[in-house]
Amino acid sequence: MVAHLVRLKLTLLGNGLRRSAWQVVGLVFALLYALGAVLGCLAGLVALSFAGAPLRSDVLVVAGALLVLGWWVVPLLAFGADASLDPDRFALFPVPRRDLLLGLAVATLVGVPGAATTVLAAGSAASWWSSPLALVVGLVGAVLGLATCVLGSRALTTSLSHLVGGRRFRELMAVLVLVPVFLLGPLLNAVGEGLQGAADVIPDAAGALGWTPLGAPWALAGDVAAGRWGAAGARLVISAATVALLALVWHRALGAALERPRRVSSSRVRTRGAGAFGVLPPTPTGAIAARAVTYWVRDPRYAAAVVIVPLLPVLAWFAGGERGGGLMLAVGPVTAYLLGWAISADIAYDSTAFWTHVAAPVRGLQDRAGRVVAAVVVGVPATLVMTIASLALAGRWDTALPVVALGLGVLMTSLGVSSVASAQVVYPVPKPGDNPFSSPQGGSSAAMVVQLVGSLVLGVLLLPGVGLTIAAVVTGNPALAVAAVAVSLGLGAVLLVVGVRVGAAAYDRRAPDLLAKLVAMR
Amino acid sequence: MNTTSAPVLEVRGLTKAFDRKVAVAGIDLSVPAGSFYGLVGPNGAGKTTTLSMATGLLRPDHGQVLVQGVDLWADPTRVKGMLGVLPDGVRLFDRLTGLQLLTYAGLLQGLERATVERRAHELLAALDLAGDAHGLVVDYSAGMTKKIALACALVHAPRLLVLDEPFESVDPVSAANIREILAGYVRTGGTVIVSSHVMDLVQRMCDHVAVIAAGHVLAAGTVDEVRAGQSLEDRFVDLVGGRTTGEGLAWLHTSSD
């Protein structure tokens, strides 16, 4: 059974690679990244193995505990990232649960993260080469630690799968998980300042973590090297009990998962009446706008494109010096850009549901205008709110007029360019219902070209407005401010109209061909 | 039923190849007005590709599609309002509720809001979806999704309905309801084209049928003409071939030991 499941995992991996060259590239990058990280850690371990035994033990405990924590938490956030060996899929096979358990556990180690963890665990034991007995005990600790990683990760995902598998939860987590990533810069800043103190904290942290299930297996070798036999025995009991308990929890959860397979949906959204369709005008354009507004609210892929917006003032505050400075004034225009550019792949986001437009007598102008109206309904309030907030934070109410005008100009210009882009090319994007941050197969090159060309064109088109606004803000010259407002709004309006018209012509020419591409990507 | 009436849909010499694989190799069909037309064929015969090209969803490599004498690919906006389409294997805007999706389909066809509202509620009731009208389509079962898509194809009262596998994963009661709706629609002058794997269903429901295999039309005409005294299923197997005898699966006969 173990061999079966390991072979299955390898076959899945191999077949995935056969499907697309880009996936090979992805795996190569993942391997290189993991290799770099593993080599870096191994170098650290070598250096550590020449350090004093107490420091070595403390660092290993803290690092090992972090590793275990990562194994436990990351799969919950990135649920569905690798569902190839989802226990649900074995519900129909008469496999003894004990065999399935062992097989799935070993198969979890097949793959980049599993292999890297295995190497590092072995390396942690090897760092005790100077004391053969500690080395042997370290290997036992490494095996227990590895088991804690894998079993804990599996036990948590399996027992929470009914919760984690729900559409709402997945969508919420997928968006929320990115917030700390965006804040990583400021956080690292703060950590860097506190790093001086970190050297003092490590022994205390290790002392505490070493008695928890997270750190106990990694502390065994250090205890033996120092001759603390009692402590070593106690920690061995803690580690072994943890592994046994996790195996038991997983065993139970697996049984439950196999006996009542996950239901498709647990919580249903219900909307009375027609929603946005009852508010916007009952025309094809109005209907398309109403549909798009509904998607802005309900489809996490749209939220994902703009999730960073509320964090922009925070980033500017940390990065821009005194009260965010000039950077803070850019918050409004950047918000406008993100919202305007968010519809640059709108037809790709529709996926094959786009047939609804192609099968109906919808003209390009109606399609383009409807999507722009929806983005305006969302984008104008968002841009205004963020601009006002940034002006308040920066204390620069004197620049309000040109900055607000620039925000609106950027919104109009990027909507115009987006309208052309989304009618010209479709490229693979996360499918409806997928994790909005999952990278679709084979998409990166086309997506990158579109993003690159789009931002270049936008950059050129925005140059006059941005230049005049900066000049007006820096000099405080009223004449320049008037010119900036006029250029931002005037040029933006012209570009929006031109973009929608050019996009509409492209749509009328190419709509069935775009649909054919979407069907082929499905 | 009048088989000599002018064709409401005429397909001439349609071809389509994906990369180098030919999916449709020159198909001609003539669908008389007021007929209930079945399109049958084995998996991969080109049914979906043909119907996609006949409804403006897929651009043919060669050939012509005439709906009431108007060239679809020359004037798509004019023709598409006459068509009601239910494609197979594509998504819907499933973040909308059933009622919203139906409203969307109606408004895209240029109907008045009041008309859409009235028809939407009648369609939801007729297809037994009224209780789920306010639930998201993404949470619907496969059969319910099929039914709401069918409702979307009907909402603007088209002249010609083109339905790709409309009965797939639909429960028997709903299927009977749908058959009755379609039969009533044909009685009052509408024309229906359905593709299906279920020969028995096509034989009972349709008055015309075309058998397609490997991108060609093998036989077309009234159901009685095509089946030539046999059951449609037997005739289909004769035309398409490829039956295996089931020999060599002796181990499956558990009574043999």
PDB file of C-alpha atoms in Angstrom, chain A residues 130-278:
ATOM      1  CA  SER A 130      31.253  15.242  17.544  1.00  0.00           C
ATOM      2  CA  SER A 131      29.320  13.067  19.999  1.00  0.00           C
ATOM      3  CA  PRO A 132      28.300   9.688  18.517  1.00  0.00           C
ATOM      4  CA  LEU A 133      25.661   8.952  21.143  1.00  0.00           C
ATOM      5  CA  ALA A 134      24.017  12.362  20.652  1.00  0.00           C
ATOM      6  CA  LEU A 135      24.145  11.750  16.902  1.00  0.00           C
ATOM      7  CA  VAL A 136      22.178   8.515  17.243  1.00  0.00           C
ATOM      8  CA  VAL A 137      19.646  10.086  19.616  1.00  0.00           C
ATOM      9  CA  GLY A 138      19.481  13.065  17.246  1.00  0.00           C
ATOM     10  CA  LEU A 139      18.452  10.717  14.429  1.00  0.00           C
ATOM     11  CA  VAL A 140      15.663   9.334  16.614  1.00  0.00           C
ATOM     12  CA  GLY A 141      14.641  12.909  17.352  1.00  0.00           C
ATOM     13  CA  ALA A 142      14.715  13.756  13.638  1.00  0.00           C
ATOM     14  CA  VAL A 143      12.408  10.843  12.817  1.00  0.00           C
ATOM     15  CA  LEU A 144      10.025  11.855  15.599  1.00  0.00           C
ATOM     16  CA  GLY A 145      10.151  15.475  14.469  1.00  0.00           C
ATOM     17  CA  LEU A 146       9.441  14.513  10.878  1.00  0.00           C
ATOM     18  CA  ALA A 147       6.523  12.345  12.015  1.00  0.00           C
ATOM     19  CA  THR A 148       5.206  15.268  14.089  1.00  0.00           C
ATOM     20  CA  CYS A 149       5.345  17.495  10.995  1.00  0.00           C
ATOM     21  CA  VAL A 150       3.576  15.082   8.657  1.00  0.00           C
ATOM     22  CA  LEU A 151       1.048  13.574  11.055  1.00  0.00           C
ATOM     23  CA  GLY A 152       0.155  16.958  12.538  1.00  0.00           C
ATOM     24  CA  SER A 153      -0.344  18.476   9.107  1.00  0.00           C
ATOM     25  CA  ARG A 154      -2.485  15.548   7.950  1.00  0.00           C
ATOM     26  CA  ALA A 155      -4.460  15.315  11.198  1.00  0.00           C
ATOM     27  CA  LEU A 156      -5.298  19.019  11.141  1.00  0.00           C
ATOM     28  CA  THR A 157      -6.307  19.220   7.469  1.00  0.00           C
ATOM     29  CA  THR A 158      -8.318  16.001   7.625  1.00  0.00           C
ATOM     30  CA  SER A 159     -10.212  16.810  10.809  1.00  0.00           C
ATOM     31  CA  LEU A 160     -10.896  20.383   9.712  1.00  0.00           C
ATOM     32  CA  SER A 161     -11.626  19.461   6.100  1.00  0.00           C
ATOM     33  CA  HIS A 162     -15.372  19.842   6.459  1.00  0.00           C
ATOM     34  CA  LEU A 163     -14.742  23.397   7.620  1.00  0.00           C
ATOM     35  CA  VAL A 164     -11.740  24.219   5.463  1.00  0.00           C
ATOM     36  CA  GLY A 165     -13.304  22.642   2.380  1.00  0.00           C
ATOM     37  CA  GLY A 166     -16.276  25.009   2.466  1.00  0.00           C
ATOM     38  CA  ARG A 167     -16.282  27.472  -0.397  1.00  0.00           C
ATOM     39  CA  ARG A 168     -16.703  30.563   1.793  1.00  0.00           C
ATOM     40  CA  PHE A 169     -13.891  29.631   4.164  1.00  0.00           C
ATOM     41  CA  ARG A 170     -11.499  28.845   1.327  1.00  0.00           C
ATOM     42  CA  GLU A 171     -12.259  32.101  -0.430  1.00  0.00           C
ATOM     43  CA  LEU A 172     -11.891  34.155   2.736  1.00  0.00           C
ATOM     44  CA  MET A 173      -8.622  32.523   3.742  1.00  0.00           C
ATOM     45  CA  ALA A 174      -7.170  32.813   0.268  1.00  0.00           C
ATOM     46  CA  VAL A 175      -7.576  36.575   0.398  1.00  0.00           C
ATOM     47  CA  LEU A 176      -6.703  37.064   4.068  1.00  0.00           C
ATOM     48  CA  VAL A 177      -3.530  35.016   3.869  1.00  0.00           C
ATOM     49  CA  LEU A 178      -2.027  37.662   1.628  1.00  0.00           C
ATOM     50  CA  VAL A 179      -2.382  40.490   4.149  1.00  0.00           C
ATOM     51  CA  PRO A 180       0.616  39.422   6.251  1.00  0.00           C
ATOM     52  CA  VAL A 181       2.606  38.896   3.035  1.00  0.00           C
ATOM     53  CA  PHE A 182       2.075  42.531   2.017  1.00  0.00           C
ATOM     54  CA  LEU A 183       2.966  43.660   5.506  1.00  0.00           C
ATOM     55  CA  LEU A 184       6.130  41.538   5.464  1.00  0.00           C
ATOM     56  CA  GLY A 185       8.321  44.530   4.606  1.00  0.00           C
ATOM     57  CA  PRO A 186       7.241  46.697   7.547  1.00  0.00           C
ATOM     58  CA  LEU A 187       7.232  43.627   9.809  1.00  0.00           C
ATOM     59  CA  LEU A 188      10.797  42.691   8.821  1.00  0.00           C
ATOM     60  CA  ASN A 189      11.795  46.276   9.514  1.00  0.00           C
ATOM     61  CA  ALA A 190      10.456  46.003  13.023  1.00  0.00           C
ATOM     62  CA  VAL A 191      12.008  42.563  13.496  1.00  0.00           C
ATOM     63  CA  GLY A 192      15.362  43.818  12.217  1.00  0.00           C
ATOM     64  CA  GLU A 193      15.367  46.530  14.872  1.00  0.00           C
ATOM     65  CA  GLY A 194      14.524  43.961  17.492  1.00  0.00           C
ATOM     66  CA  LEU A 195      17.109  41.469  16.236  1.00  0.00           C
ATOM     67  CA  GLN A 196      19.773  42.784  18.593  1.00  0.00           C
ATOM     68  CA  GLY A 197      17.619  41.507  21.410  1.00  0.00           C
ATOM     69  CA  ALA A 198      16.887  38.217  19.628  1.00  0.00           C
ATOM     70  CA  ALA A 199      20.195  36.615  20.605  1.00  0.00           C
ATOM     71  CA  ASP A 200      19.184  37.029  24.236  1.00  0.00           C
ATOM     72  CA  VAL A 201      15.688  35.685  23.587  1.00  0.00           C
ATOM     73  CA  ILE A 202      16.703  32.415  21.883  1.00  0.00           C
ATOM     74  CA  PRO A 203      17.771  30.530  25.041  1.00  0.00           C
ATOM     75  CA  ASP A 204      14.538  31.476  26.821  1.00  0.00           C
ATOM     76  CA  ALA A 205      12.442  30.549  23.778  1.00  0.00           C
ATOM     77  CA  ALA A 206      14.308  27.258  23.392  1.00  0.00           C
ATOM     78  CA  GLY A 207      13.861  26.517  27.071  1.00  0.00           C
ATOM     79  CA  ALA A 208      10.106  26.901  26.763  1.00  0.00           C
ATOM     80  CA  LEU A 209       9.637  25.376  23.264  1.00  0.00           C
ATOM     81  CA  GLY A 210      11.769  22.360  24.155  1.00  0.00           C
ATOM     82  CA  TRP A 211       9.025  21.160  26.492  1.00  0.00           C
ATOM     83  CA  THR A 212       6.237  21.554  23.912  1.00  0.00           C
ATOM     84  CA  PRO A 213       5.343  18.989  21.243  1.00  0.00           C
ATOM     85  CA  LEU A 214       6.758  21.417  18.667  1.00  0.00           C
ATOM     86  CA  GLY A 215      10.285  21.549  20.069  1.00  0.00           C
ATOM     87  CA  ALA A 216      10.746  18.403  22.172  1.00  0.00           C
ATOM     88  CA  PRO A 217      12.048  16.063  19.417  1.00  0.00           C
ATOM     89  CA  TRP A 218      14.733  18.566  18.429  1.00  0.00           C
ATOM     90  CA  ALA A 219      15.984  18.952  22.016  1.00  0.00           C
ATOM     91  CA  LEU A 220      16.773  15.251  22.558  1.00  0.00           C
ATOM     92  CA  ALA A 221      20.296  15.256  21.143  1.00  0.00           C
ATOM     93  CA  GLY A 222      21.296  18.348  23.124  1.00  0.00           C
ATOM     94  CA  ASP A 223      20.143  16.750  26.378  1.00  0.00           C
ATOM     95  CA  VAL A 224      22.145  13.600  25.689  1.00  0.00           C
ATOM     96  CA  ALA A 225      25.253  15.587  24.766  1.00  0.00           C
ATOM     97  CA  ALA A 226      24.965  17.516  28.033  1.00  0.00           C
ATOM     98  CA  GLY A 227      24.292  14.360  30.005  1.00  0.00           C
ATOM     99  CA  ARG A 228      20.806  15.454  31.129  1.00  0.00           C
ATOM    100  CA  TRP A 229      19.361  11.964  30.974  1.00  0.00           C
ATOM    101  CA  GLY A 230      16.215  12.737  32.927  1.00  0.00           C
ATOM    102  CA  ALA A 231      15.307  15.623  30.633  1.00  0.00           C
ATOM    103  CA  ALA A 232      16.047  13.500  27.562  1.00  0.00           C
ATOM    104  CA  GLY A 233      13.759  10.747  28.810  1.00  0.00           C
ATOM    105  CA  ALA A 234      10.952  13.177  29.559  1.00  0.00           C
ATOM    106  CA  ARG A 235      11.226  14.799  26.136  1.00  0.00           C
ATOM    107  CA  LEU A 236      11.290  11.410  24.443  1.00  0.00           C
ATOM    108  CA  VAL A 237       8.006  10.616  26.179  1.00  0.00           C
ATOM    109  CA  ILE A 238       6.530  13.966  25.100  1.00  0.00           C
ATOM    110  CA  SER A 239       7.596  13.454  21.465  1.00  0.00           C
ATOM    111  CA  ALA A 240       6.443   9.862  21.242  1.00  0.00           C
ATOM    112  CA  ALA A 241       3.129  10.688  22.915  1.00  0.00           C
ATOM    113  CA  THR A 242       2.619  13.567  20.466  1.00  0.00           C
ATOM    114  CA  VAL A 243       3.230  11.325  17.489  1.00  0.00           C
ATOM    115  CA  ALA A 244       0.892   8.663  18.875  1.00  0.00           C
ATOM    116  CA  LEU A 245      -1.808  11.202  19.663  1.00  0.00           C
ATOM    117  CA  LEU A 246      -1.579  12.822  16.232  1.00  0.00           C
ATOM    118  CA  ALA A 247      -1.732   9.402  14.561  1.00  0.00           C
ATOM    119  CA  LEU A 248      -4.838   8.592  16.613  1.00  0.00           C
ATOM    120  CA  VAL A 249      -6.525  11.911  15.747  1.00  0.00           C
ATOM    121  CA  TRP A 250      -5.734  11.449  12.082  1.00  0.00           C
ATOM    122  CA  HIS A 251      -6.944   7.852  12.175  1.00  0.00           C
ATOM    123  CA  ARG A 252     -10.278   8.980  13.633  1.00  0.00           C
ATOM    124  CA  ALA A 253     -10.612  11.926  11.252  1.00  0.00           C
ATOM    125  CA  LEU A 254      -9.738   9.771   8.256  1.00  0.00           C
ATOM    126  CA  GLY A 255     -12.394   7.278   9.289  1.00  0.00           C
ATOM    127  CA  ALA A 256     -14.936  10.076   9.550  1.00  0.00           C
ATOM    128  CA  ALA A 257     -13.879  11.554   6.216  1.00  0.00           C
ATOM    129  CA  LEU A 258     -14.106   8.183   4.473  1.00  0.00           C
ATOM    130  CA  GLU A 259     -17.452   7.285   5.974  1.00  0.00           C
ATOM    131  CA  ARG A 260     -19.221  10.547   5.229  1.00  0.00           C
ATOM    132  CA  PRO A 261     -17.563  12.200   2.270  1.00  0.00           C
ATOM    133  CA  ARG A 262     -17.463  15.956   2.285  1.00  0.00           C
ATOM    134  CA  ARG A 263     -20.617  17.640   1.125  1.00  0.00           C
ATOM    135  CA  VAL A 264     -20.306  20.082  -1.707  1.00  0.00           C
ATOM    136  CA  SER A 265     -21.515  23.092   0.154  1.00  0.00           C
ATOM    137  CA  SER A 266     -22.301  23.827   3.755  1.00  0.00           C
ATOM    138  CA  SER A 267     -23.382  27.441   3.750  1.00  0.00           C
ATOM    139  CA  ARG A 268     -25.553  28.857   1.040  1.00  0.00           C
ATOM    140  CA  VAL A 269     -25.676  32.482   0.116  1.00  0.00           C
ATOM    141  CA  ARG A 270     -29.162  33.633  -0.581  1.00  0.00           C
ATOM    142  CA  THR A 271     -30.042  36.917  -2.166  1.00  0.00           C
ATOM    143  CA  ARG A 272     -33.654  37.952  -2.306  1.00  0.00           C
ATOM    144  CA  GLY A 273     -34.846  39.505  -5.540  1.00  0.00           C
ATOM    145  CA  ALA A 274     -32.740  40.707  -8.408  1.00  0.00           C
ATOM    146  CA  GLY A 275     -29.992  42.495  -6.423  1.00  0.00           C
ATOM    147  CA  ALA A 276     -27.980  44.867  -8.611  1.00  0.00           C
ATOM    148  CA  PHE A 277     -30.153  43.864 -11.601  1.00  0.00           C
ATOM    149  CA  GLY A 278     -33.072  45.703 -10.005  1.00  0.00           C
TER     150      GLY A 278
END
